[in-house]
Coordinates of C-alpha atoms and ligand atoms in Angstrom, one line a residue:
X188 CA 2.6 -24.9 28.6
X189 CA 1.3 -28.4 29.3
X190 CA 2.4 -31.5 27.3
X191 CA -0.9 -31.9 25.6
X192 CA -4.2 -30.1 24.8
X193 CA -7.3 -31.0 22.9
X194 CA -6.7 -28.2 20.4
X195 CA -3.7 -26.2 19.4
X196 CA -4.4 -23.0 17.5
X197 CA -1.5 -21.4 15.6
X198 CA -1.6 -17.6 15.2
X199 CA -2.9 -14.8 17.3
X200 CA -4.4 -12.7 14.5
X201 CA -8.0 -11.9 13.8
X202 CA -9.1 -15.5 13.1
X203 CA -6.8 -17.2 15.7
X204 CA -8.0 -15.1 18.6
X205 CA -11.6 -15.6 17.6
X206 CA -11.2 -19.3 17.3
X207 CA -9.5 -19.5 20.7
X208 CA -12.4 -17.6 22.2
X209 CA -15.0 -19.8 20.7
X210 CA -13.2 -23.1 21.5
X211 CA -12.7 -22.1 25.1
X212 CA -16.3 -21.0 25.4
X213 CA -17.2 -24.7 24.5
X214 CA -14.9 -26.0 27.3
X215 CA -12.0 -27.4 25.2
X216 CA -8.5 -27.4 26.5
X217 CA -6.8 -25.2 24.0
X218 CA -3.5 -23.3 23.7
X219 CA -2.6 -20.7 21.1
X220 CA 0.9 -20.5 19.8
X221 CA 2.1 -17.2 18.3
X222 CA 5.5 -16.4 16.7
X223 CA 5.4 -12.7 17.5
X224 CA 6.1 -11.1 20.8
X225 CA 2.7 -9.6 20.8
X226 CA -0.8 -10.4 19.5
X227 CA -2.6 -9.0 16.4
X228 CA -1.3 -11.1 13.5
X229 CA -1.4 -8.9 10.4
X230 CA -1.9 -5.9 12.7
X231 CA 1.1 -6.8 14.8
X232 CA 3.5 -7.4 11.9
X233 CA 2.5 -4.8 9.4
X234 CA 3.4 -1.7 11.6
X235 CA 4.8 0.2 8.6
X236 CA 4.0 4.0 8.3
X237 CA 0.5 4.5 7.0
X238 CA -0.8 1.0 7.6
X239 CA -4.5 1.2 8.1
X240 CA -7.9 -0.5 7.3
X241 CA -9.2 -0.3 3.8
X242 CA -12.6 -1.3 5.1
X243 CA -14.6 0.9 7.5
X244 CA -13.4 0.2 11.1
X245 CA -16.9 -0.7 12.3
X246 CA -17.4 -3.2 9.5
X247 CA -14.1 -5.0 10.3
X248 CA -14.5 -5.3 14.0
X249 CA -15.6 -8.6 15.7
X250 CA -19.3 -9.2 15.9
X251 CA -19.6 -11.7 18.7
X252 CA -20.0 -9.4 21.7
X253 CA -22.4 -6.6 22.3
X254 CA -20.4 -5.4 25.2
X255 CA -17.4 -5.1 23.0
X256 CA -19.3 -2.9 20.5
X257 CA -20.3 -0.6 23.3
X258 CA -17.0 -0.3 24.9
X259 CA -14.7 0.1 21.9
X260 CA -15.0 3.4 19.9
X261 CA -13.0 3.8 16.8
X262 CA -11.4 7.2 16.3
X263 CA -11.4 7.2 12.5
X264 CA -13.6 5.7 9.8
X265 CA -10.5 3.8 8.6
X266 CA -8.4 3.2 11.7
X267 CA -4.6 3.1 11.6
X268 CA -2.5 0.1 12.6
X269 CA -1.6 1.4 16.2
X270 CA -5.3 1.7 17.0
X271 CA -6.1 -1.7 15.5
X272 CA -3.3 -3.3 17.4
X273 CA -4.7 -1.7 20.6
X274 CA -8.1 -3.1 19.7
X275 CA -6.7 -6.6 19.3
X276 CA -5.1 -6.3 22.7
X277 CA -8.2 -4.9 24.2
X278 CA -10.2 -7.9 23.0
X279 CA -7.5 -10.3 24.4
X280 CA -7.7 -8.6 27.8
X281 CA -11.4 -8.2 27.9
X282 CA -12.0 -11.9 27.2
X283 CA -8.9 -13.0 29.3
X284 CA -7.4 -14.7 26.2
X285 CA -3.8 -14.1 27.1
X286 CA -3.6 -16.8 29.7
X287 CA -4.0 -19.3 26.9
X288 CA -1.5 -17.7 24.5
X289 CA 2.1 -18.7 24.2
X290 CA 4.0 -15.8 22.5
X291 CA 7.5 -16.0 21.0
X292 CA 6.6 -19.5 19.8
X293 CA 7.2 -20.0 16.1
X294 CA 6.0 -23.4 15.0
X295 CA 8.6 -25.3 13.0
X296 CA 6.8 -28.6 12.4
X297 CA 3.4 -30.3 12.9
X298 CA 3.5 -34.1 12.5
X299 CA 0.7 -36.6 12.6
X300 CA 1.4 -39.6 14.8
X301 CA -0.7 -42.5 13.5
X302 CA -0.1 -44.6 16.6
X303 CA -2.4 -42.5 18.8
X304 CA -3.8 -40.3 16.0
X305 CA -2.6 -37.1 17.6
X306 CA -0.4 -34.2 16.3
X307 CA 3.0 -33.3 17.6
X308 CA 3.8 -29.7 17.3
X309 CA 7.4 -28.6 17.6
X310 CA 8.4 -24.9 18.0
X311 CA 11.7 -23.6 16.5
X312 CA 13.2 -23.5 20.0
X313 CA 12.6 -27.3 20.3
X314 CA 9.6 -27.2 22.7
X315 CA 7.0 -29.8 21.9
X316 CA 3.3 -30.1 22.5
X317 CA 0.6 -32.7 21.4
X318 CA -3.0 -32.1 20.4
X319 CA -5.9 -34.1 19.0
X320 CA -6.8 -31.1 16.8
X321 CA -4.8 -28.4 15.1
X322 CA -6.2 -25.1 13.8
X323 CA -3.8 -23.2 11.6
X324 CA -4.9 -19.6 11.9
X325 CA -1.7 -18.6 10.1
X326 CA -3.2 -16.0 7.8
X327 CA -3.5 -15.6 4.1
X328 CA -1.0 -12.8 3.6
X329 CA 1.5 -13.4 6.3
X330 CA 4.5 -15.1 4.6
X331 CA 6.5 -12.1 3.4
X332 CA 8.2 -12.5 0.0
X333 CA 11.4 -10.8 -1.1
X334 CA 12.3 -10.5 -4.7
X335 CA 15.0 -12.8 -6.0
X336 CA 17.2 -10.1 -7.4
X337 CA 20.9 -10.7 -7.6
X338 CA 22.5 -9.2 -4.6
X339 CA 19.3 -8.9 -2.6
X340 CA 21.2 -9.3 0.6
X341 CA 24.1 -7.0 -0.3
X342 CA 22.6 -3.6 0.4
X343 CA 24.7 -1.9 3.1
X344 CA 21.9 0.5 4.3
X345 CA 18.7 -0.4 6.1
X346 CA 16.6 -3.1 4.3
X347 CA 13.0 -3.6 5.5
X348 CA 10.1 -5.7 4.3
X349 CA 6.8 -4.0 5.0
X350 CA 5.5 -7.0 6.9
X351 CA 8.5 -7.2 9.2
X352 CA 8.6 -3.5 10.1
X353 CA 10.6 -2.8 13.3
X354 CA 9.0 -1.5 16.4
X355 CA 11.3 1.4 16.8
X356 CA 10.5 4.6 14.8
X357 CA 12.6 5.1 11.7
X358 CA 13.8 8.6 11.0
X359 CA 13.3 9.3 7.3
X360 CA 14.3 12.9 7.4
X361 CA 16.9 13.7 4.8
X362 CA 17.3 10.1 3.8
X363 CA 17.4 8.6 0.3
X364 CA 14.6 6.0 0.4
X365 CA 13.7 3.4 -2.2
X366 CA 10.4 1.6 -2.2
X367 CA 10.0 -1.5 -4.4
X368 CA 6.3 -2.3 -5.1
X369 CA 3.2 -0.5 -5.9
X370 CA 0.4 -2.5 -4.2
X371 CA -1.9 -1.3 -1.4
X372 CA 1.0 -1.6 1.1
X373 CA 3.5 0.4 -1.0
X374 CA 0.8 3.1 -1.6
X375 CA 0.2 3.5 2.1
X376 CA 4.0 3.7 2.8
X377 CA 4.8 6.1 0.0
X378 CA 2.1 8.6 0.7
X379 CA 3.0 8.6 4.4
X380 CA 6.8 8.9 4.3
X381 CA 7.0 11.2 1.2
X382 CA 6.6 14.5 3.2
X383 CA 9.6 13.5 5.4
X384 CA 12.2 11.9 3.1
X385 CA 15.1 13.6 1.5
X386 CA 14.7 11.7 -1.8
X387 CA 12.2 9.0 -2.6
X388 CA 12.5 6.5 -5.5
X389 CA 9.5 4.3 -6.3
X390 CA 10.3 1.2 -8.2
X391 CA 7.1 0.2 -9.9
X392 CA 6.5 -2.9 -11.9
X393 CA 2.8 -2.7 -12.3
X394 CA 0.7 0.4 -11.7
X395 CA -2.5 0.0 -9.7
X396 CA -5.9 1.7 -9.8
X397 CA -5.8 3.7 -6.5
X398 CA -8.9 5.4 -5.3
X399 CA -9.4 7.9 -2.5
X400 CA -10.0 6.3 0.9
X401 CA -11.7 9.5 2.3
X402 CA -10.7 8.7 5.8
X403 CA -11.8 11.1 8.5
X404 CA -12.2 11.2 12.3
X405 CA -15.5 9.9 13.7
X406 CA -17.2 12.7 15.6
X407 CA -19.3 12.3 18.7
X408 CA -22.6 12.3 16.9
X409 CA -21.4 9.8 14.4
X410 CA -20.0 7.7 17.2
X411 CA -23.3 7.5 19.0
X412 CA -25.1 6.3 15.8
X413 CA -22.3 3.8 15.0
X414 CA -22.5 2.3 18.5
X415 CA -26.3 2.1 18.4
X416 CA -26.2 0.5 15.0
X417 CA -23.2 -1.7 15.5
X418 CA -25.0 -5.0 15.3
X419 CA -27.1 -3.8 12.4
X420 CA -24.0 -2.8 10.4
X421 CA -22.4 -6.2 10.9
X422 CA -25.7 -7.9 9.8
X423 CA -25.7 -5.7 6.7
X424 CA -22.2 -6.8 5.9
X425 CA -23.2 -10.4 6.2
X426 CA -25.6 -9.8 3.4
X427 CA -23.5 -7.9 0.9
X428 CA -21.4 -9.6 -1.8
X429 CA -18.0 -9.0 -0.2
X430 CA -18.8 -8.4 3.5
X431 CA -18.4 -4.7 3.3
X432 CA -21.1 -2.1 3.9
X433 CA -21.2 -1.4 0.2
X434 CA -23.8 -3.2 -1.8
X435 CA -23.7 -3.8 -5.5
X436 CA -26.3 -1.8 -7.5
X437 CA -29.2 -4.2 -8.4
X438 CA -28.8 -2.9 -12.0
X439 CA -26.2 -4.0 -14.6
X440 CA -24.1 -1.1 -16.1
X441 CA -25.8 -1.9 -19.5
X442 CA -29.2 -0.9 -18.1
X443 CA -28.0 2.7 -17.4
X444 CA -27.1 5.5 -19.7
X445 CA -23.5 6.5 -20.1
X446 CA -24.2 9.9 -18.7
X447 CA -25.8 8.4 -15.6
X448 CA -23.0 5.9 -15.2
X449 CA -20.3 8.6 -15.2
X450 CA -22.2 10.7 -12.6
X451 CA -22.4 7.5 -10.5
X452 CA -18.7 6.8 -10.8
X453 CA -18.0 10.3 -9.5
X454 CA -20.4 9.9 -6.6
X455 CA -18.8 6.6 -5.6
X456 CA -15.3 8.0 -6.0
X457 CA -16.3 10.9 -3.7
X458 CA -17.7 8.4 -1.2
X459 CA -14.3 6.6 -0.8
X460 CA -13.3 3.2 0.6
X461 CA -14.4 0.4 -1.7
X462 CA -17.6 2.2 -2.8
X463 CA -16.5 2.4 -6.5
X464 CA -15.7 -1.3 -6.4
X465 CA -18.5 -2.9 -4.4
X466 CA -21.1 -0.1 -4.6
X467 CA -21.0 -0.1 -8.4
X468 CA -23.3 -1.9 -11.0
X469 CA -23.6 -5.6 -10.4
X470 CA -21.6 -6.6 -13.5
X471 CA -18.4 -5.1 -12.0
X472 CA -16.5 -8.3 -12.0
X473 CA -17.9 -9.7 -15.3
X474 CA -18.2 -7.0 -17.8
X475 CA -14.9 -5.9 -19.3
X476 CA -16.3 -2.9 -21.2
X477 CA -17.8 -1.5 -18.0
X478 CA -14.6 -2.1 -16.1
X479 CA -12.7 -0.4 -18.9
X480 CA -15.0 2.6 -18.7
X481 CA -14.4 2.9 -14.9
X482 CA -10.7 2.6 -15.6
X483 CA -10.8 5.4 -18.1
X484 CA -12.7 7.5 -15.6
X485 CA -9.9 6.9 -13.1
X486 CA -7.1 7.4 -15.7
X487 CA -8.5 10.9 -16.3
X488 CA -8.3 11.6 -12.6
X489 CA -4.6 10.5 -12.6
X490 CA -3.9 12.8 -15.6
X491 CA -5.5 15.7 -13.7
X492 CA -3.6 15.1 -10.5
X493 CA -0.1 14.3 -11.9
X494 CA 1.5 17.3 -13.5
X495 CA 4.1 15.5 -15.7
X496 CA 2.2 13.7 -18.5
X497 CA 4.9 11.1 -18.9
X498 CA 4.8 10.2 -15.2
X499 CA 1.0 10.2 -15.2
X500 CA 1.0 7.7 -18.1
X501 CA 3.4 5.4 -16.1
X502 CA 1.0 5.6 -13.1
X503 CA -2.0 4.5 -15.2
X504 CA -2.4 0.7 -15.3
X505 CA -2.2 -0.7 -18.8
X506 CA -2.5 -4.4 -18.2
X507 CA -5.6 -4.8 -16.1
X508 CA -8.9 -2.9 -15.7
X509 CA -10.2 -1.5 -12.4
X510 CA -11.7 -4.1 -10.0
X511 CA -9.5 -7.0 -11.0
X512 CA -7.2 -6.5 -8.0
X513 CA -7.9 -5.1 -4.6
X514 CA -7.6 -1.4 -5.3
X515 CA -5.3 0.6 -3.0
X516 CA -7.0 3.3 -0.9
X517 CA -5.1 6.5 -1.2
X518 CA -4.8 10.1 0.1
X519 CA -2.6 12.5 -1.9
X520 CA -0.8 9.5 -3.4
X521 CA -0.8 10.8 -7.0
X522 CA 0.3 14.4 -5.9
X523 CA 3.4 12.9 -4.3
X524 CA 4.8 12.4 -7.8
X525 CA 4.6 16.2 -8.3
X526 CA 7.3 16.6 -5.6
X527 CA 10.8 17.4 -7.0
X528 CA 12.4 14.9 -4.6
X529 CA 10.2 11.9 -5.8
X530 CA 11.2 9.8 -8.8
X531 CA 9.1 7.0 -10.4
X532 CA 11.1 4.2 -12.0
X533 CA 9.2 2.0 -14.4
X534 CA 10.5 -1.5 -13.9
X535 CA 8.8 -2.8 -17.1
X536 CA 10.8 -0.4 -19.2
X537 CA 14.0 -0.6 -17.1
X538 CA 14.1 -3.8 -14.9
X539 CA 16.2 -4.0 -11.8
X540 CA 19.5 -5.8 -12.6
X541 CA 20.9 -6.1 -9.1
X542 CA 20.9 -4.8 -5.6
X543 CA 24.4 -3.5 -4.6
X544 CA 25.9 -2.3 -1.3
X545 CA 24.9 1.3 -2.2
X546 CA 21.4 0.8 -3.7
X547 CA 19.5 -0.4 -6.8
X548 CA 20.8 -0.8 -10.3
X549 CA 18.3 -1.0 -13.2
X550 CA 19.2 -1.6 -16.8
X551 CA 19.4 2.1 -17.2
X552 CA 20.5 3.8 -14.0
X553 CA 22.0 3.4 -10.5
X554 CA 20.1 4.7 -7.4
X555 CA 22.1 5.3 -4.2
X556 CA 20.0 4.8 -1.2
X557 CA 20.1 4.9 2.7
X558 CA 16.9 2.8 3.2
X559 CA 15.4 0.2 0.9
X560 CA 11.8 -0.9 1.6
X561 CA 10.4 -4.0 0.0
X562 CA 6.6 -3.7 -0.2
X563 CA 6.7 -6.8 -2.5
X564 CA 3.8 -8.7 -0.9
X565 CA 3.6 -12.3 0.2
X566 CA 3.7 -16.0 -0.7
X567 CA -0.1 -15.7 -0.6
X568 CA -2.5 -18.2 0.9
X569 CA -0.2 -21.2 0.9
X570 CA 3.0 -19.6 2.2
X571 CA 2.3 -19.5 5.9
X572 CA 1.4 -23.2 5.8
X573 CA 4.1 -24.4 3.4
X574 CA 6.8 -22.7 5.5
X575 CA 5.9 -25.1 8.3
X576 CA 7.0 -28.7 8.0
X577 CA 3.5 -30.2 8.1
X578 CA 3.2 -34.0 7.7
X579 CA 0.0 -35.9 7.7
X580 CA -0.8 -39.7 7.5
X581 CA 2.0 -41.9 6.2
X582 CA 4.4 -39.0 6.5
X583 CA 2.9 -37.2 3.5
X584 CA 4.1 -33.6 3.6
X585 CA 1.9 -30.7 2.7
X586 CA 4.6 -29.6 0.2
X587 CA 4.3 -32.9 -1.6
X588 CA 0.5 -32.8 -1.5
X589 CA 0.4 -29.3 -2.9
X590 CA 3.3 -29.6 -5.4
X591 CA 0.8 -29.0 -8.2
X592 CA -1.1 -26.2 -6.4
X593 CA -3.2 -26.4 -3.3
X594 CA -6.0 -29.0 -2.9
X595 CA -8.6 -28.5 -0.1
X596 CA -12.0 -29.5 1.0
X597 CA -13.9 -26.2 1.4
X598 CA -10.6 -24.5 2.1
X599 CA -10.7 -25.8 5.6
X600 CA -9.3 -29.3 5.5
X601 CA -6.9 -31.3 3.4
X602 CA -7.3 -35.1 2.7
X603 CA -4.5 -37.0 4.5
X604 CA -4.4 -34.5 7.3
X605 CA -7.0 -35.6 9.9
X606 CA -8.2 -33.2 12.5
X607 CA -6.1 -30.4 10.9
X608 CA -8.0 -27.2 10.0
X609 CA -7.0 -24.0 8.3
X610 CA -9.0 -20.8 8.9
X611 CA -7.8 -18.8 6.0
X612 CA -5.7 -21.0 3.8
X613 CA -6.3 -21.3 0.0
X614 CA -9.7 -21.7 -1.5
X615 CA -11.4 -19.2 0.8
X616 CA -13.4 -16.3 -0.5
X617 CA -10.6 -13.9 0.6
X618 CA -10.1 -12.2 -2.7
X619 CA -13.2 -10.1 -2.2
X620 CA -14.0 -10.7 1.5
X621 CA -13.9 -8.3 4.4
X622 CA -11.5 -10.4 6.4
X623 CA -13.1 -10.5 9.8
X624 CA -16.5 -11.5 8.4
X625 CA -15.0 -14.5 6.7
X626 CA -12.6 -15.3 9.6
X627 CA -15.6 -15.5 12.0
X628 CA -17.5 -17.9 9.7
X629 CA -14.4 -20.2 9.5
X630 CA -13.8 -20.0 13.3
X631 CA -17.4 -20.8 14.1
X632 CA -17.5 -23.7 11.6
X633 CA -14.4 -25.3 13.1
X634 CA -15.6 -24.8 16.7
X635 CA -19.0 -26.3 15.8
X636 CA -17.4 -29.1 14.0
X637 CA -15.1 -30.1 16.8
X638 CA -18.0 -29.8 19.3
X639 CA -20.1 -32.0 17.0
X640 CA -17.4 -34.7 17.0
X641 CA -17.1 -34.6 20.8
X642 CA -20.9 -34.6 21.3
X643 CA -21.5 -37.5 18.9
X644 CA -18.6 -39.8 20.0
X645 CA -16.3 -39.2 17.0
X646 CA -12.6 -38.7 17.4
X647 CA -11.6 -37.7 14.0
X648 CA -12.7 -35.8 10.8
X649 CA -10.8 -35.7 7.6
X650 CA -11.6 -34.4 4.1
X651 CA -12.8 -37.0 1.7
X652 CA -10.5 -37.1 -1.4
X653 CA -13.3 -37.1 -3.9
X654 CA -15.0 -34.1 -2.2
X655 CA -11.6 -32.4 -2.1
X656 CA -11.1 -32.9 -5.9
X657 CA -14.6 -31.5 -6.5
X658 CA -14.1 -28.4 -4.2
X659 CA -10.7 -27.7 -5.8
X660 CA -12.2 -27.8 -9.3
X661 CA -15.1 -25.6 -8.1
X662 CA -12.5 -23.0 -7.0
X663 CA -10.9 -23.0 -10.4
X664 CA -14.3 -22.9 -12.0
X665 CA -15.5 -20.1 -9.7
X666 CA -13.2 -17.7 -11.6
X667 CA -14.7 -18.6 -15.0
X668 CA -16.6 -15.8 -16.6
X669 CA -15.0 -13.2 -14.3
X670 CA -12.7 -10.6 -15.8
X671 CA -9.9 -11.8 -13.6
X672 CA -10.0 -15.2 -15.3
X673 CA -7.3 -14.3 -17.7
X674 CA -5.1 -12.3 -15.4
X675 CA -2.3 -13.8 -13.4
X676 CA -0.4 -11.0 -11.9
X677 CA -1.8 -10.7 -8.4
X678 CA -1.7 -12.5 -5.1
X679 CA -5.1 -14.1 -6.0
X680 CA -3.0 -16.3 -8.4
X681 CA 0.1 -16.6 -6.2
X682 CA 2.3 -14.6 -8.6
X683 CA 5.0 -14.4 -5.9
X684 CA 4.6 -18.0 -4.8
X685 CA 7.8 -20.1 -5.5
X686 CA 6.0 -23.4 -5.2
X687 CA 3.8 -22.6 -8.3
X688 CA 7.0 -22.1 -10.4
X689 CA 5.2 -19.5 -12.5
X690 CA 2.2 -21.7 -13.2
X691 CA -1.2 -20.1 -13.4
X692 CA -3.4 -21.2 -10.4
X693 CA -6.4 -19.3 -9.0
X694 CA -5.9 -19.9 -5.2
X695 CA -9.3 -18.7 -4.0
X696 CA -13.0 -19.3 -4.2
X697 CA -14.6 -16.4 -6.0
X698 CA -18.1 -16.7 -4.5
X699 CA -20.0 -14.2 -2.4
X700 CA -19.8 -13.8 1.4
X701 CA -23.5 -14.8 1.9
X702 CA -23.0 -17.9 -0.3
X703 CA -19.9 -18.8 1.7
X704 CA -21.8 -18.5 4.9
X705 CA -24.7 -20.5 3.6
X706 CA -22.5 -23.3 2.2
X707 CA -20.6 -23.7 5.4
X708 CA -23.9 -23.7 7.4
X709 CA -25.5 -26.3 5.1
X710 CA -22.6 -28.7 5.3
X711 CA -22.6 -28.6 9.1
X712 CA -26.4 -29.0 9.3
X713 CA -26.2 -32.1 7.1
X714 CA -23.6 -33.8 9.3
X715 CA -20.5 -32.9 7.3
X716 CA -20.9 -34.6 3.9
X717 CA -17.6 -34.5 2.1
X718 CA -15.7 -35.3 5.2
X719 CA -15.0 -38.7 6.8
X720 CA -15.9 -38.9 10.4
X721 CA -14.5 -41.7 12.6
Ligands
LIG847 P1 0.7 -7.0 -3.3 O1 -0.6 -6.5 -3.6 O2 1.0 -8.4 -3.7 O3 1.7 -6.0 -4.0 C1 3.1 -6.4 -4.1 C2 3.8 -5.3 -5.0 O4 5.1 -5.7 -5.1 C3 3.2 -5.3 -6.4 O5 3.3 -3.9 -6.8 C4 4.2 -6.2 -7.1 O6 4.3 -5.9 -8.5 C5 5.5 -5.8 -6.5 N1 6.5 -6.8 -6.6 C6 6.5 -8.1 -6.2 N2 7.6 -8.7 -6.6 C7 8.3 -7.8 -7.2 C8 9.6 -7.8 -7.9 N3 10.3 -9.0 -7.9 N4 10.0 -6.7 -8.4 C9 9.3 -5.6 -8.4 N5 8.1 -5.5 -7.9 C10 7.6 -6.6 -7.3 O7 1.1 -6.9 -1.8 P2 0.6 -5.7 -0.7 O8 0.7 -4.4 -1.3 O9 1.4 -6.0 0.5 O10 -0.9 -6.1 -0.5 C11 -1.4 -7.4 -0.4 C12 -2.9 -7.4 0.0 O11 -2.9 -7.1 1.4 C13 -3.7 -6.4 -0.7 O12 -4.3 -6.8 -1.8 C14 -4.8 -6.2 0.4 O13 -5.7 -7.2 0.3 C15 -4.0 -6.3 1.7 N6 -3.7 -5.0 2.2 C16 -4.7 -4.4 2.9 C17 -4.4 -3.1 3.4 C18 -5.4 -2.4 4.1 O14 -5.6 -1.3 3.9 N7 -6.2 -3.0 5.0 C19 -3.2 -2.6 3.3 C20 -2.2 -3.3 2.6 C21 -2.5 -4.5 2.1 P3 3.4 -6.7 -9.6 O15 2.0 -6.2 -9.4 O16 4.1 -6.4 -10.9 O17 3.6 -8.1 -9.2

């Protein structure tokens, strides 16, 4: 690594690799720093059993290279983590990105030096590098969060957080395994390890509306069609509300008879993926009565699939309707609870009191375990940034700036932090977005912006504080009128984020993917209003 670069990118995940590719294409000297020993970001760290896409593989892939579409063939409609990690490595090799990536380099601090208006980036091992621009491609769900239970470090068996899964295979056979959590990650782990374990105990605080993923291999004929239509599929995704290949029905649920609605729910349920969510009527996110009806449709499925009525009731969400959180995609998840060796512990009724050397103690019972898995999610959106010591002008820390919740201009810059960009920090449309589609938009915007500065004799860009206030307000306002407005128990609201101290904050922008794309394009076309260029 040299002493200085024009741009330092942090993170070799979907958005970091893409931004590196784009910046290099424009001739910038750029180095990418990555904490892991390999590339892939989310798809490197989340190597837990059952990890896979929840969006169709061919809608999640990169869109920038026709050659790439033609050369890479997905084996399944919803590819699993090992294949996705191979894809990320294939992309890095194909575009010769590795030579500009520094692995094993966890960034500890990023400090702005006002004397020469550059950034000093220091790794945990003490290495330092300087850059005019920093792009934090550090991810939105990448700072794992453990619960703060008494004794959380006391367990004598194997403790694993889902996002820090070891590379070596874990033998679950005959083991007593506990899983804390019931989000999309927990569901994937539970349904994958259940056939192997000796005894499985699921510690569930909030049930979720899981729907069948309907994954299957891609056969040769399908493959031919998918390769031929690759660009078209990505274009379709750019035009749908959430960047998936499912498009909202042009009709509201109220325009359709109940009989027709119920038949439609069944059709979408059979289709799989996010079809029931984003292929449904266009008032999915705004009409509670409609969301409740879909919820009741799903509750009936759970009752049919889970033999013990009391267990079925515990698995039916009671505090949020369908569509207000990202729904886990499942396969045989509910049937797992019919196995004699699987126990569901309802943490709302009997909370965990402490973790002990031998396992988990709730207010009612003790559970001796060999392996304890935390699928407890992340310090979402802000965590990856706040865990780095980032200091802008006049030594202002990001922790200080965001002590009352994040403030950003378009989710991409923060006033007081010149030439610092985030690809997927707070205030992005990540709640509903197919990640790669939005990551590419952010990567393009940043690359075009830095190129614009260079080509027009500017050396610096910084969010304008008034524009930042307006954008931050817009993000809070974007949730008004949506059913999720009055909910606070999901990562959209940072429910696991210690810096929010339990305060209610919507951490995203709840607009559509086409609006996001258009808004970013307009600001660039108009010479970056809302930003101060020097
Ligand atoms: P999550 O949705 O935030 O779920 C975390 C789970 O842990 C929740 O069930 C939560 O319960 C529970 N939990 C947290 N703290 C707890 C505590 N102190 N005690 C007991 N339970 C606790 O995290 P995730 O499942 O990792 O998924 C995060 C997001 O990643 C998803 O929404 C999705 O966008 C993405 N994801 C995608 C895929 C994919 O297929 N591509 C797979 C996995 C994840 P509460 O609900 O009660 O807080």
